[in-house]
Short mmCIF file of C-alpha atoms in Angstrom, two decimals:
data_model
loop_
_atom_site.label_atom_id
_atom_site.label_comp_id
_atom_site.label_asym_id
_atom_site.label_seq_id
_atom_site.Cartn_x
_atom_site.Cartn_y
_atom_site.Cartn_z
CA MET A 1 0.00 0.00 0.00
CA LYS A 2 1.31 3.41 -0.97
CA ALA A 3 -0.29 6.76 -0.13
CA GLY A 4 0.93 10.06 -1.54
CA ILE A 5 0.78 13.34 0.39
CA VAL A 6 -0.18 16.23 -1.91
CA GLY A 7 -1.11 19.87 -1.47
CA LEU A 8 -0.07 23.38 -2.38
CA PRO A 9 3.35 24.54 -1.15
CA ASN A 10 3.65 25.46 2.55
CA VAL A 11 0.52 23.72 3.80
CA GLY A 12 2.38 21.35 6.16
CA LYS A 13 2.90 18.29 3.96
CA SER A 14 6.54 17.70 4.83
CA THR A 15 5.99 18.40 8.53
CA LEU A 16 3.27 15.75 8.53
CA PHE A 17 5.45 13.35 6.56
CA ASN A 18 8.28 13.76 9.07
CA CYS A 19 5.91 12.84 11.89
CA LEU A 20 4.63 9.78 10.03
CA SER A 21 7.94 8.26 9.09
CA SER A 22 11.52 7.99 10.17
CA ALA A 23 12.54 9.74 6.95
CA LYS A 24 13.21 13.46 7.34
CA ALA A 25 11.99 15.59 4.45
CA GLN A 26 13.30 19.13 4.39
CA ALA A 27 10.67 21.46 5.87
CA ALA A 28 11.10 25.14 5.10
CA ASN A 29 9.05 28.25 4.48
CA PHE A 30 9.25 28.52 0.71
CA PRO A 31 7.65 26.78 -2.31
CA PHE A 32 9.30 23.72 -3.89
CA CYS A 33 11.29 22.99 -0.76
CA THR A 34 10.51 19.33 -1.50
CA ILE A 35 11.81 18.75 -5.03
CA ASP A 36 12.01 14.96 -5.06
CA ALA A 37 9.27 12.64 -3.85
CA GLN A 38 10.49 11.17 -0.59
CA MET A 39 9.43 7.74 0.64
CA GLY A 40 8.87 6.73 4.23
CA GLN A 41 7.51 3.57 5.75
CA VAL A 42 5.20 3.70 8.74
CA SER A 43 3.82 0.98 11.01
CA VAL A 44 0.05 0.59 11.17
CA PRO A 45 -1.01 1.07 14.82
CA ASP A 46 -2.77 -2.02 16.18
CA GLU A 47 -3.23 -2.45 19.93
CA ARG A 48 -4.29 -6.08 19.40
CA LEU A 49 -0.72 -7.12 18.59
CA THR A 50 0.55 -5.87 21.95
CA LYS A 51 -2.20 -7.65 23.88
CA LEU A 52 -1.58 -10.92 22.03
CA ALA A 53 2.16 -10.63 22.65
CA GLU A 54 1.50 -10.41 26.40
CA LEU A 55 -0.07 -13.88 26.15
CA VAL A 56 2.17 -15.50 23.52
CA HIS A 57 5.55 -13.98 24.52
CA PRO A 58 6.90 -14.03 20.94
CA GLY A 59 10.43 -13.23 19.83
CA ARG A 60 9.14 -10.13 18.06
CA ILE A 61 6.04 -8.15 17.11
CA VAL A 62 5.68 -7.32 13.39
CA PRO A 63 2.99 -4.73 12.57
CA ALA A 64 1.60 -4.10 9.11
CA VAL A 65 3.29 -1.24 7.25
CA CYS A 66 2.39 1.22 4.55
CA ASP A 67 4.51 3.46 2.35
CA ILE A 68 4.01 7.22 2.51
CA VAL A 69 5.30 9.43 -0.31
CA ASP A 70 5.88 13.13 0.27
CA ILE A 71 5.19 14.72 -3.11
CA ALA A 72 6.38 18.26 -3.81
CA GLY A 73 3.76 21.03 -3.74
CA LEU A 74 1.52 21.32 -6.76
CA VAL A 75 0.68 24.73 -8.21
CA LYS A 76 -1.84 26.11 -10.69
CA GLY A 77 -0.80 24.96 -14.18
CA ALA A 78 0.84 21.74 -12.96
CA SER A 79 -1.12 19.73 -15.53
CA LYS A 80 0.71 21.71 -18.21
CA GLY A 81 4.08 21.32 -16.54
CA GLU A 82 4.06 24.51 -14.43
CA GLY A 83 6.33 24.39 -11.40
CA LEU A 84 7.50 20.79 -11.28
CA GLY A 85 4.09 19.57 -12.40
CA ASN A 86 4.86 16.62 -14.66
CA GLN A 87 7.14 15.01 -12.09
CA PHE A 88 4.58 15.50 -9.31
CA LEU A 89 1.74 14.02 -11.32
CA ALA A 90 3.84 10.97 -12.23
CA ASN A 91 4.52 10.41 -8.51
CA ILE A 92 0.78 10.57 -7.73
CA ARG A 93 -0.01 8.05 -10.46
CA GLU A 94 2.04 5.41 -8.62
CA CYS A 95 0.06 5.80 -5.37
CA ASP A 96 -2.98 3.82 -4.22
CA ALA A 97 -4.51 6.71 -2.27
CA ILE A 98 -4.07 10.47 -2.01
CA ILE A 99 -3.64 12.34 1.27
CA HIS A 100 -4.60 15.90 0.34
CA VAL A 101 -3.31 18.33 2.97
CA LEU A 102 -5.16 21.64 3.27
CA ARG A 103 -3.95 24.63 5.24
CA CYS A 104 -6.60 25.51 7.82
CA PHE A 105 -4.62 27.82 10.10
CA ASP A 106 -3.56 31.48 10.13
CA ASN A 107 0.09 32.36 10.60
CA GLY A 108 1.59 35.54 9.20
CA ASN A 109 5.09 34.08 9.44
CA ILE A 110 4.34 31.26 6.97
CA VAL A 111 3.73 32.53 3.44
CA HIS A 112 0.88 31.17 1.34
CA VAL A 113 1.63 30.67 -2.31
CA ASP A 114 -1.65 32.45 -3.25
CA GLY A 115 -1.38 35.17 -0.63
CA SER A 116 -4.27 34.18 1.66
CA VAL A 117 -5.64 31.20 3.58
CA ASN A 118 -8.57 29.58 1.79
CA PRO A 119 -8.58 25.76 1.96
CA VAL A 120 -11.61 25.34 -0.32
CA ARG A 121 -9.91 27.38 -3.06
CA ASP A 122 -6.69 25.42 -2.53
CA LYS A 123 -8.59 22.13 -2.82
CA GLU A 124 -10.20 23.26 -6.07
CA ILE A 125 -6.82 24.27 -7.55
CA ILE A 126 -5.37 20.79 -7.08
CA ASP A 127 -8.63 19.08 -8.06
CA THR A 128 -8.62 21.08 -11.29
CA GLU A 129 -5.01 20.21 -12.11
CA LEU A 130 -5.61 16.49 -11.57
CA GLN A 131 -8.85 16.63 -13.55
CA LEU A 132 -7.16 18.43 -16.47
CA LYS A 133 -4.43 15.80 -16.57
CA ASP A 134 -7.05 13.05 -16.57
CA LEU A 135 -9.00 14.81 -19.32
CA GLU A 136 -5.82 14.93 -21.40
CA THR A 137 -5.33 11.18 -20.83
CA VAL A 138 -8.96 10.37 -21.67
CA GLU A 139 -9.05 12.43 -24.86
CA ALA A 140 -5.82 10.86 -26.10
CA ARG A 141 -7.23 7.38 -25.41
CA ILE A 142 -10.52 8.20 -27.18
CA LYS A 143 -8.59 9.02 -30.35
CA LYS A 144 -6.94 5.60 -30.20
CA VAL A 145 -10.06 3.46 -29.65
CA GLU A 146 -12.77 5.47 -31.44
CA LYS A 147 -12.18 4.04 -34.89
CA ALA A 148 -12.07 0.42 -33.69
CA ALA A 149 -15.26 0.94 -31.68
CA ARG A 150 -17.34 2.76 -34.28
CA VAL A 151 -16.07 1.30 -37.54
CA GLY A 152 -14.32 -1.97 -36.69
CA GLY A 153 -17.04 -3.27 -34.39
CA ASP A 154 -14.55 -4.26 -31.71
CA LYS A 155 -16.69 -5.17 -28.68
CA GLN A 156 -13.98 -4.39 -26.12
CA ALA A 157 -13.22 -1.08 -27.82
CA LYS A 158 -16.92 -0.15 -27.67
CA ILE A 159 -17.02 -0.78 -23.92
CA GLU A 160 -13.85 1.22 -23.36
CA LEU A 161 -15.18 4.09 -25.49
CA GLN A 162 -18.38 4.22 -23.41
CA VAL A 163 -16.29 4.40 -20.23
CA LEU A 164 -14.01 7.06 -21.69
CA GLU A 165 -16.93 9.21 -22.84
CA ALA A 166 -18.56 8.99 -19.41
CA TYR A 167 -15.31 10.11 -17.81
CA ARG A 168 -14.84 12.89 -20.35
CA ASP A 169 -18.34 14.27 -19.64
CA ALA A 170 -17.67 14.35 -15.88
CA LEU A 171 -14.19 15.85 -16.19
CA GLU A 172 -15.41 18.58 -18.56
CA GLN A 173 -17.94 19.53 -15.87
CA GLY A 174 -15.17 19.90 -13.30
CA LYS A 175 -15.99 16.63 -11.55
CA SER A 176 -13.44 14.00 -10.56
CA ALA A 177 -13.49 10.60 -12.28
CA ARG A 178 -14.36 8.83 -9.00
CA THR A 179 -17.83 10.44 -9.15
CA VAL A 180 -18.62 8.23 -12.19
CA THR A 181 -19.99 4.74 -11.50
CA PHE A 182 -20.45 1.82 -13.89
CA GLU A 183 -22.90 -1.09 -13.76
CA THR A 184 -21.19 -3.95 -15.58
CA GLU A 185 -18.04 -5.87 -14.73
CA ASP A 186 -16.63 -5.21 -18.23
CA GLU A 187 -17.05 -1.46 -17.76
CA ASN A 188 -15.42 -1.52 -14.32
CA THR A 189 -12.50 -3.55 -15.70
CA ALA A 190 -12.01 -1.05 -18.51
CA ALA A 191 -12.21 1.85 -16.04
CA LYS A 192 -9.55 0.36 -13.75
CA GLY A 193 -7.20 -0.10 -16.70
CA LEU A 194 -7.08 3.65 -17.33
CA PHE A 195 -5.35 4.44 -14.00
CA LEU A 196 -6.77 7.94 -13.82
CA LEU A 197 -5.53 10.25 -11.08
CA THR A 198 -8.98 11.33 -9.90
CA THR A 199 -10.29 7.78 -9.49
CA LYS A 200 -7.93 7.35 -6.53
CA PRO A 201 -9.55 7.53 -3.08
CA VAL A 202 -8.83 10.80 -1.26
CA LEU A 203 -8.40 11.65 2.40
CA TYR A 204 -8.53 15.40 3.01
CA VAL A 205 -6.31 16.31 5.96
CA CYS A 206 -7.13 19.71 7.45
CA ASN A 207 -3.93 21.03 9.03
CA VAL A 208 -5.03 23.28 11.89
CA ASP A 209 -3.37 25.27 14.68
CA ASP A 210 -2.81 23.63 18.08
CA ALA A 211 -5.93 25.18 19.62
CA SER A 212 -8.16 23.67 16.90
CA ALA A 213 -6.67 20.15 16.97
CA SER A 214 -9.59 18.62 18.90
CA THR A 215 -12.42 20.89 17.76
CA GLY A 216 -11.71 22.10 14.23
CA ASN A 217 -12.46 25.67 13.14
CA ALA A 218 -14.29 27.74 10.52
CA TYR A 219 -11.85 26.60 7.83
CA THR A 220 -12.48 22.90 8.53
CA GLU A 221 -16.24 23.47 8.50
CA ALA A 222 -15.90 25.05 5.04
CA VAL A 223 -13.92 22.03 3.80
CA LYS A 224 -16.47 19.62 5.29
CA LYS A 225 -19.24 21.37 3.36
CA ALA A 226 -17.18 21.50 0.14
CA ILE A 227 -16.60 17.72 0.02
CA GLU A 228 -20.16 16.64 0.88
CA GLY A 229 -20.82 15.37 -2.64
CA GLU A 230 -17.53 13.50 -2.94
CA ASP A 231 -16.69 9.93 -2.14
CA ALA A 232 -13.89 11.12 0.15
CA GLU A 233 -13.00 11.33 3.83
CA MET A 234 -11.71 14.15 6.04
CA LEU A 235 -9.45 14.27 9.08
CA ILE A 236 -8.44 17.19 11.32
CA ILE A 237 -4.79 17.22 12.42
CA SER A 238 -2.35 19.78 13.76
CA ALA A 239 0.93 18.90 12.06
CA GLN A 240 2.83 21.08 14.53
CA THR A 241 1.23 19.25 17.46
CA GLU A 242 2.22 15.93 15.86
CA ALA A 243 5.78 17.23 15.47
CA ASP A 244 5.86 18.13 19.18
CA ILE A 245 4.54 14.67 20.12
CA ALA A 246 7.16 12.98 17.93
CA GLU A 247 9.94 14.65 19.94
CA LEU A 248 8.74 13.13 23.24
CA GLU A 249 10.55 9.95 24.18
CA SER A 250 8.25 7.95 26.44
CA TYR A 251 4.77 6.60 25.75
CA GLU A 252 3.55 8.11 29.05
CA GLU A 253 4.77 11.59 28.06
CA LYS A 254 3.00 11.34 24.73
CA GLN A 255 -0.27 10.24 26.36
CA MET A 256 -0.13 13.11 28.86
CA PHE A 257 0.50 15.56 26.03
CA LEU A 258 -2.49 14.20 24.09
CA GLU A 259 -4.74 14.43 27.14
CA ASP A 260 -3.71 18.04 27.67
CA MET A 261 -4.68 18.73 24.05
CA GLY A 262 -8.06 17.03 24.50
CA LEU A 263 -7.10 14.16 22.18
CA SER A 264 -7.47 10.43 22.82
CA GLU A 265 -5.08 9.35 20.05
CA SER A 266 -2.34 10.96 17.98
CA GLY A 267 -3.27 12.37 14.60
CA CYS A 268 -0.66 10.17 12.91
CA ASN A 269 -2.33 7.03 14.27
CA ARG A 270 -5.74 8.28 13.19
CA LEU A 271 -4.36 9.12 9.75
CA ILE A 272 -2.91 5.66 9.10
CA LYS A 273 -6.13 4.01 10.28
CA ALA A 274 -8.14 6.34 8.03
CA ILE A 275 -6.01 5.37 5.00
CA TYR A 276 -6.63 1.70 5.80
CA HIS A 277 -10.37 2.34 5.92
CA LEU A 278 -10.23 4.43 2.74
CA LEU A 279 -8.61 1.55 0.83
CA THR A 280 -10.95 -1.07 2.41
CA LEU A 281 -7.94 -2.79 3.98
CA GLN A 282 -8.10 -5.08 7.00
CA THR A 283 -5.70 -7.16 9.07
CA PHE A 284 -5.44 -10.83 9.96
CA ILE A 285 -2.89 -12.03 12.49
CA THR A 286 -0.53 -14.97 12.92
CA ALA A 287 0.60 -15.66 16.48
CA GLY A 288 3.37 -18.00 17.63
CA GLU A 289 6.53 -18.21 19.69
CA MET A 290 8.61 -16.75 16.87
CA GLU A 291 6.43 -13.70 16.19
CA VAL A 292 3.04 -12.05 16.41
CA LYS A 293 2.51 -10.56 12.97
CA ALA A 294 -0.16 -8.49 11.21
CA TRP A 295 -0.95 -9.17 7.55
CA THR A 296 -2.85 -6.79 5.28
CA PHE A 297 -5.70 -7.94 3.03
CA ARG A 298 -8.64 -6.46 1.15
CA LYS A 299 -12.00 -6.55 2.89
CA GLY A 300 -14.04 -9.42 1.42
CA TRP A 301 -11.11 -11.67 0.58
CA LYS A 302 -11.53 -15.39 1.18
CA ALA A 303 -9.18 -17.67 3.11
CA PRO A 304 -7.06 -18.85 0.12
CA GLN A 305 -6.41 -15.26 -1.01
CA CYS A 306 -5.29 -14.31 2.48
CA ALA A 307 -3.08 -17.40 2.64
CA GLY A 308 -1.43 -16.13 -0.54
CA VAL A 309 -0.47 -12.91 1.26
CA ILE A 310 1.95 -15.00 3.35
CA HIS A 311 3.21 -17.12 0.43
CA THR A 312 1.87 -18.04 -3.00
CA ASP A 313 2.33 -21.75 -2.15
CA PHE A 314 -0.14 -21.34 0.73
CA GLU A 315 -2.81 -20.25 -1.74
CA LYS A 316 -1.98 -22.85 -4.41
CA GLY A 317 -2.04 -25.77 -1.99
CA PHE A 318 -4.70 -24.44 0.38
CA ILE A 319 -6.48 -27.16 2.39
CA ARG A 320 -8.14 -25.33 5.26
CA ALA A 321 -7.75 -22.44 7.69
CA GLU A 322 -7.84 -22.74 11.46
CA VAL A 323 -9.38 -19.52 12.77
CA ILE A 324 -9.52 -18.03 16.25
CA LYS A 325 -11.44 -14.83 16.87
CA TYR A 326 -9.29 -12.21 18.59
CA GLU A 327 -11.80 -11.79 21.43
CA ASP A 328 -11.74 -15.55 22.10
CA TYR A 329 -7.93 -15.66 22.21
CA ILE A 330 -7.88 -12.84 24.75
CA LYS A 331 -10.68 -14.46 26.79
CA TYR A 332 -9.15 -17.95 27.01
CA GLY A 333 -5.50 -16.88 27.07
CA SER A 334 -3.89 -19.41 24.72
CA GLU A 335 -4.43 -21.39 21.54
CA ALA A 336 -4.66 -24.63 23.53
CA ALA A 337 -7.36 -23.20 25.80
CA VAL A 338 -9.33 -21.98 22.79
CA ARG A 339 -9.19 -25.47 21.28
CA GLU A 340 -10.38 -27.04 24.53
CA ALA A 341 -13.29 -24.61 24.69
CA GLY A 342 -14.28 -25.60 21.13
CA LYS A 343 -13.87 -22.03 19.88
CA MET A 344 -11.41 -22.70 17.06
CA GLY A 345 -13.08 -22.63 13.66
CA VAL A 346 -11.99 -24.90 10.80
CA GLU A 347 -12.81 -23.08 7.58
CA GLY A 348 -12.67 -23.95 3.89
CA LYS A 349 -12.08 -22.06 0.65
CA GLU A 350 -15.28 -20.01 0.85
CA TYR A 351 -14.58 -18.51 4.28
CA VAL A 352 -14.50 -14.69 4.17
CA VAL A 353 -11.72 -13.59 6.49
CA GLN A 354 -12.68 -11.00 9.12
CA ASP A 355 -10.59 -8.18 10.53
CA GLY A 356 -8.59 -9.41 13.53
CA ASP A 357 -8.90 -13.12 12.75
CA ILE A 358 -5.97 -15.13 14.08
CA MET A 359 -5.16 -17.57 11.28
CA HIS A 360 -3.23 -20.79 10.80
CA PHE A 361 -3.24 -22.17 7.25
CA ARG A 362 -2.94 -25.83 6.31
CA PHE A 363 -1.66 -26.44 2.80
CA ASN A 364 0.00 -29.02 0.60
CA VAL A 365 2.04 -28.33 -2.54
#
């Protein structure tokens, strides 16, 4: 999983990235401070792993991870190569989800590339640039398939042309491609093959001042209203608060700081969990003396597909899955006790794996 952080220059992208990962992007008060996309890897917070480890006493705990890419600030005209536009857009194309950071705080010491704080305007600037790039992609593709669809009678080309025209109509109206839905499997397959920028799921992160970290402010309310018609999510975070938390050494210090701010959990933790939800990702767990480990899968996957996350041989030679519900493991205290209580499930190929399932796969290759 890879999520890209985008936004106008000086909205707090690199500060947030620094908090999320061990990588240190340069953070400074001028546009294009981040020239190259920088990659960081962050652990997905999961309290269940710690609680299981207290019972299993493994050699190590291995959380799920996701890649975060800090992409340099986009500007108006990026779709035509303004600023460092072409490079930025190529970086976004490689991501599974977009974290769109919006400046929702006033600070006269931090310049705004457009001279004033207006997160809704900023959102629309980047939306427009991504939409224009997608429109360029769609129109170029229409030229390639139109003849085969209309004259040659190519069935696949006809389906693709219908999808392309639907996207073109939406994009010309200033709507993102993700607002377009298709009914048939063939249409959805054709749509996925286009890899448009505005079909990617978006999490809008409102970067606020410390005082607004737990409550939001007028700027965040404006953003909330602006995205009502979108299939997108929103999160309120103070990047500066997160930077302060990151400097604290002990868990206790961090928790006290959060409590003082009126927060129950750090914004970074909430952000990673929100990305997981945005991408319909879930976690199953393997637990043994060697390690307690989290594995990422798509919601709705069946047992063989999840087995394949560990190793392709597990999926090819899948026989069955032994499943313990997390709550049962915690209640009974060990795998042996769960077995004795008759709470271990033996599941076949059609079993839909649930978030938090503790799995043991039987296979034969």
